[in-house]
Tab-separated table of C-alpha atoms in Angstrom:
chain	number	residue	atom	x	y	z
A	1	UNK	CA	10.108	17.787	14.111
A	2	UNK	CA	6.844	17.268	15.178
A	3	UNK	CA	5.287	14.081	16.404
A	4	UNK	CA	2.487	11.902	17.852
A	5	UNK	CA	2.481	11.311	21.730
A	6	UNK	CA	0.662	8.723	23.747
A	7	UNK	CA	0.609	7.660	27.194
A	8	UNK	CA	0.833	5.723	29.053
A	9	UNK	CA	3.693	4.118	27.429
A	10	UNK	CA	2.994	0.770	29.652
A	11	UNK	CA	-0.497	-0.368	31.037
A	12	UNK	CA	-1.663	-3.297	32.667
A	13	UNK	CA	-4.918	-3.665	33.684
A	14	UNK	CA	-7.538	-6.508	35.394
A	15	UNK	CA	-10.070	-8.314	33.100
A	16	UNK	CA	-13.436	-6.396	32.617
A	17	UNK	CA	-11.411	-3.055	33.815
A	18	UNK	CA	-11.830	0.306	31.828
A	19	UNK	CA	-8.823	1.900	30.261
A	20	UNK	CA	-8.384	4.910	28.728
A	21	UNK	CA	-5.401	5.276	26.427
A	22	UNK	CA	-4.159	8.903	25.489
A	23	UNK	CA	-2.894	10.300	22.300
A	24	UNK	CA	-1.527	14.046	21.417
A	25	UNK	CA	-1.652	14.117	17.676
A	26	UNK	CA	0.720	16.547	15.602
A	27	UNK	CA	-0.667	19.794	15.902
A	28	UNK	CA	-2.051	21.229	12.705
A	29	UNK	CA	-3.306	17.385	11.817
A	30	UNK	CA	-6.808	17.291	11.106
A	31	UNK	CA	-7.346	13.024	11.184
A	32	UNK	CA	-6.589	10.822	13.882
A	33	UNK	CA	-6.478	7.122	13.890
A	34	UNK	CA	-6.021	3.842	16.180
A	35	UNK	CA	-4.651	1.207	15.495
A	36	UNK	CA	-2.941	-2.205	17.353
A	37	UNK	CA	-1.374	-4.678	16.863
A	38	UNK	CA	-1.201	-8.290	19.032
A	39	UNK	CA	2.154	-9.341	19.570
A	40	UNK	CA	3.652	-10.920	16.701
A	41	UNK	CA	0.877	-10.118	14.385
A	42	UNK	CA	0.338	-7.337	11.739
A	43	UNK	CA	-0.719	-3.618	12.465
A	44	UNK	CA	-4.408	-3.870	12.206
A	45	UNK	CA	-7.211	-0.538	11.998
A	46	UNK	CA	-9.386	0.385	14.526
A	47	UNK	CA	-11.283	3.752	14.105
A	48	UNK	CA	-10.640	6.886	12.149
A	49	UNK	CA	-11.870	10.294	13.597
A	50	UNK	CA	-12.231	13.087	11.701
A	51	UNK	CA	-14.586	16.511	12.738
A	52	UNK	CA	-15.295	15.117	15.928
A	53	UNK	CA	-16.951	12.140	14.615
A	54	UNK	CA	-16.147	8.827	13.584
A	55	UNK	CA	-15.269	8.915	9.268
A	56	UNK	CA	-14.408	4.897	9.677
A	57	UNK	CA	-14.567	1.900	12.059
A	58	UNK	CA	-13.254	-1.761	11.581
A	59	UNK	CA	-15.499	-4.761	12.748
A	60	UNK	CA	-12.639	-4.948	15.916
A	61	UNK	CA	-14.265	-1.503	16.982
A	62	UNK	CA	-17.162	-2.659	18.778
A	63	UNK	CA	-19.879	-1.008	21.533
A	64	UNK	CA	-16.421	-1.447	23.982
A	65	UNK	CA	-14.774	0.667	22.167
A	66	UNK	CA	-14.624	4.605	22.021
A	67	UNK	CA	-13.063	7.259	20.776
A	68	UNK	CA	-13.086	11.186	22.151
A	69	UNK	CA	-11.547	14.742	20.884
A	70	UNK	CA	-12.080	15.830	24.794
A	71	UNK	CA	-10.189	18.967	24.393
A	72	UNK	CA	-8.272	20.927	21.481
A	73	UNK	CA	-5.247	18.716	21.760
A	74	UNK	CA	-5.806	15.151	23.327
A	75	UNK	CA	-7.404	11.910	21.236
A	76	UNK	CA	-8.062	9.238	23.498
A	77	UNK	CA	-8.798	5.199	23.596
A	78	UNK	CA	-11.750	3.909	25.800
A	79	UNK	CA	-11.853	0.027	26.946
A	80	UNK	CA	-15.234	-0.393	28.240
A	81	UNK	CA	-14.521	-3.619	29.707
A	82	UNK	CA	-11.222	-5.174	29.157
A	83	UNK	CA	-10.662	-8.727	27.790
A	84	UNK	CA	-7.621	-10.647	27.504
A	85	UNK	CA	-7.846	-10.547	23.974
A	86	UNK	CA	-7.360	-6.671	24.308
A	87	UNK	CA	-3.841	-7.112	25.044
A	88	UNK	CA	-1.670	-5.888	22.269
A	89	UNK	CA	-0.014	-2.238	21.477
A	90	UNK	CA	-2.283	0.403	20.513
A	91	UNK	CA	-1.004	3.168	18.085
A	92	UNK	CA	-2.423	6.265	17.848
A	93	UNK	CA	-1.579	7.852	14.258
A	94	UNK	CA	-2.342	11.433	12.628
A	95	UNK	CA	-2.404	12.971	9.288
A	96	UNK	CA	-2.862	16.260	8.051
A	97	UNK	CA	-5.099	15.730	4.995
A	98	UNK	CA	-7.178	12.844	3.764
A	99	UNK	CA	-5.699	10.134	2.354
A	100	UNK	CA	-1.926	11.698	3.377
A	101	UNK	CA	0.640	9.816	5.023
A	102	UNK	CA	-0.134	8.937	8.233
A	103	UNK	CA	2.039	9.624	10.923
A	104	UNK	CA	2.014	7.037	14.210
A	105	UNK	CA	2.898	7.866	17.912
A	106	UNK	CA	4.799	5.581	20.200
A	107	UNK	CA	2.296	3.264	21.400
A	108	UNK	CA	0.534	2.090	24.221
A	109	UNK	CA	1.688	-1.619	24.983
A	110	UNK	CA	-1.979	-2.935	26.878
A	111	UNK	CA	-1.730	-6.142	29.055
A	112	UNK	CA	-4.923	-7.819	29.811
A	113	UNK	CA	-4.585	-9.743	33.592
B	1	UNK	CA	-11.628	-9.415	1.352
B	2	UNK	CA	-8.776	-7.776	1.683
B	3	UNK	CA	-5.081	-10.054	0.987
B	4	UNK	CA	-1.445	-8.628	0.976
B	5	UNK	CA	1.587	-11.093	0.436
B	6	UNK	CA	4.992	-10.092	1.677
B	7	UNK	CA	8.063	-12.723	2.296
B	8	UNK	CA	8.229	-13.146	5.783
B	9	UNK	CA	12.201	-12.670	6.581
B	10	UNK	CA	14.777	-11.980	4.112
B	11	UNK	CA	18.351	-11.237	4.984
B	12	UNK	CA	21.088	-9.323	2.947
B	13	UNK	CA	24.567	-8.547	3.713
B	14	UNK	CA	26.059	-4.876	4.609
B	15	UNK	CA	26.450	-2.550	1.664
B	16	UNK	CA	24.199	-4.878	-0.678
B	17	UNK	CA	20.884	-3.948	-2.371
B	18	UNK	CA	17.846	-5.522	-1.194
B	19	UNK	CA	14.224	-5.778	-2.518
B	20	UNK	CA	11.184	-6.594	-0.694
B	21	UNK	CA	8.484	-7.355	-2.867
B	22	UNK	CA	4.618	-7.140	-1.679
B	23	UNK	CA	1.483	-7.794	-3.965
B	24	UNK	CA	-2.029	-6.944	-3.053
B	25	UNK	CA	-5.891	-7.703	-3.050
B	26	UNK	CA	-7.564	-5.130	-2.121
B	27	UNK	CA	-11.833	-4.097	-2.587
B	28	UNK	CA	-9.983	-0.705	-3.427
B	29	UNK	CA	-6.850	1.192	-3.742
B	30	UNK	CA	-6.253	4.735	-2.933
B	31	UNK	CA	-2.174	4.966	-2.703
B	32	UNK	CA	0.530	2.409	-0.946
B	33	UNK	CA	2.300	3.018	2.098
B	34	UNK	CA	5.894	1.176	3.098
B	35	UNK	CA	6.752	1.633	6.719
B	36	UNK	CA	9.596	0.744	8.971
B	37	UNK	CA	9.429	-0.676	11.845
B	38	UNK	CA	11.677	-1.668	14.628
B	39	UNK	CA	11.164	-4.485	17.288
B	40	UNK	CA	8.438	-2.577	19.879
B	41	UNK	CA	8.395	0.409	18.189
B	42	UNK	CA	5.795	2.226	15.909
B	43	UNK	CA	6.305	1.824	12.589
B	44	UNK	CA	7.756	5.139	10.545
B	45	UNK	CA	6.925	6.605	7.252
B	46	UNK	CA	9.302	5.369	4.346
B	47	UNK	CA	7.293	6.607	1.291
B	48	UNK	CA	4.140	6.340	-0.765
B	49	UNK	CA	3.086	5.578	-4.272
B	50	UNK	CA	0.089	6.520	-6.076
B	51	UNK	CA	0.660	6.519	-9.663
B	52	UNK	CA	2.260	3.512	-11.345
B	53	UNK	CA	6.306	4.100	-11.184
B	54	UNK	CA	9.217	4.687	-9.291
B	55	UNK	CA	9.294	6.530	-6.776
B	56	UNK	CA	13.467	7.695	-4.851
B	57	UNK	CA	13.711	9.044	-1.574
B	58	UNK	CA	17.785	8.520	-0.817
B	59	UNK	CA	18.700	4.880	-0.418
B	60	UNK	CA	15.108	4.080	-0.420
B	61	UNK	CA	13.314	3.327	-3.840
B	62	UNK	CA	9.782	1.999	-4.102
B	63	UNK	CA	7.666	0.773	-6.962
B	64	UNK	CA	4.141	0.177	-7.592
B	65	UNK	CA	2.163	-1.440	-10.451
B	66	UNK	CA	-1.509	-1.305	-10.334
B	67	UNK	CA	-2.292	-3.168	-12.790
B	68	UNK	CA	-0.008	-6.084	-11.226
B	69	UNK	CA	-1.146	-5.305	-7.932
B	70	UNK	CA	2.212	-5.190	-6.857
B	71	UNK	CA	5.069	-3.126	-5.393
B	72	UNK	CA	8.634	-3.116	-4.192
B	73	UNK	CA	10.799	-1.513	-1.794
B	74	UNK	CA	14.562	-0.884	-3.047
B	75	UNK	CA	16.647	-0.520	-0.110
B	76	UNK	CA	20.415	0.444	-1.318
B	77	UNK	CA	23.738	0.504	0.323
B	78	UNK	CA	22.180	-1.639	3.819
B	79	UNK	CA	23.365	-0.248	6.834
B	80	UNK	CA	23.142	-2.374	10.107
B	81	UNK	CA	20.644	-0.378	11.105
B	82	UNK	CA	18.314	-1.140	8.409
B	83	UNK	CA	17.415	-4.200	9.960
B	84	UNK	CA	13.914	-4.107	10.907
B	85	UNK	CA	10.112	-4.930	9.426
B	86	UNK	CA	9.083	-3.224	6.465
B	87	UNK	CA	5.196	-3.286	6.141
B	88	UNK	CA	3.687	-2.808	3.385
B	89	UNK	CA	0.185	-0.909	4.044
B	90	UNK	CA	-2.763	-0.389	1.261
B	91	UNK	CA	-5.785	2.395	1.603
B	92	UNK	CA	-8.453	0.705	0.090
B	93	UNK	CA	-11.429	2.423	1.365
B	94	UNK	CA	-11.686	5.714	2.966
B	95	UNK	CA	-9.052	6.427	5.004
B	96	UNK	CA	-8.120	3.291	6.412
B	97	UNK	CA	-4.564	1.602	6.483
B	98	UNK	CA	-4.741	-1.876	6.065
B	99	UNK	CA	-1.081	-3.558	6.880
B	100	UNK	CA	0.700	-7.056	5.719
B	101	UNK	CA	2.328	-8.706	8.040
B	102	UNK	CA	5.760	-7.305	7.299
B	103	UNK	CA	8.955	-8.912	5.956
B	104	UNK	CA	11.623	-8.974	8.963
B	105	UNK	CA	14.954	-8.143	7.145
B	106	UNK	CA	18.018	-8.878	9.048
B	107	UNK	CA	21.385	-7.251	7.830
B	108	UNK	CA	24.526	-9.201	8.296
B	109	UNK	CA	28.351	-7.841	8.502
């Protein structure tokens, strides 16, 4: 069955750092997703991606955040400049139409030093 | 704003029938999500309602009034492995999921 990858599966990273989180979505999915989640807390929406553009961004997904379709397969995370308050689990999630189910990959767990 | 109530833990015994119930506030509503997720994992697809009704996918049942803004999730015949957060997850806008906080349901022997 097919499914959503991401690595790393583990990062830790200094303060004010850049990180770049990776995400293979399910191939024939046409919307892509992040989310995270701080420990303990709910699942919360970061950016949609849809076209190679942005469809939808949450007020978490500020000018340190950004999203890129480099190549035909790979959706990736940028950290501009890490804060502590970055540290949580980022998912990367995929669906095949709009408004389907959305299907989420493993997760990145982030640690801010 | 945007508000979704779930308990926060529940716990039912092996074999039983459980309910998790989960209302909503939402600027909009395009469909319902319940998901499954385990202790540091990602959460996984359990099923979706658009419609007012029931909706049965094998042990798992869920409901959804719109009019109520509410919903359950029927989980039948608990296994041991059923233990785990069920979030309940709205679309009110685009294409957004926005998640409760989850209801931690522990299965006992």
């Amino acid at each position: 069955e097919p499914e959503v990858t991401q690595t790393p599966s583990h990062q830790v990273t200094q303060m004010g750092q850049e990180v770049i989180l990776r995400c293979v979505p399910i191939s024939n999915h046409l919307y892509f997703y992040w989310y995270r989640q701080i420990l303990g807390q709910k699942v919360e929406f970061l950016v949609s991606f849809y076209n190679n553009e942005i469809s939808e961004k949450s007020e978490i997904f500020d000018d340190q955040f950004s999203v890129e379709r480099p190549d035909g397969s790979n959706f990736t995370l940028k950290i501009r400049s890490t804060k502590l308050e970055d540290s949580a689990m980022y998912f990367c999630a995929s669906s095949l139409r709009w408004r389907e189910t959305q299907y989420f990959g493993p997760g990145t767990r982030l640690l801010v030093l | 704003g945007q508000n979704i109530d779930q308990p926060t833990e529940m716990t039912a015994t092996e074999g039983a029938i459980v309910q998790i119930n989960c209302t909503y506030q939402t600027s909009g509503f395009n469909g319902l999500f319940w998901y499954q997720q385990h202790a540091g994992e990602a959460p996984t697809f359990l099923s979706y309602n658009v419609l007012d009704g029931l909706e049965e996918k094998g042990r798992f049942s869920s409901f959804l009034s719109r009019s109520k803004g509410y919903s359950y999730l029927l989980l039948k015949e608990l296994q041991m492995k059923d233990s785990a957060s069920y979030l309940c997850a709205v679309t009110p806008g685009a294409n957004n999921l926005f998640f409760g906080t989850g209801t931690r349901l522990t299965v006992i022997p």
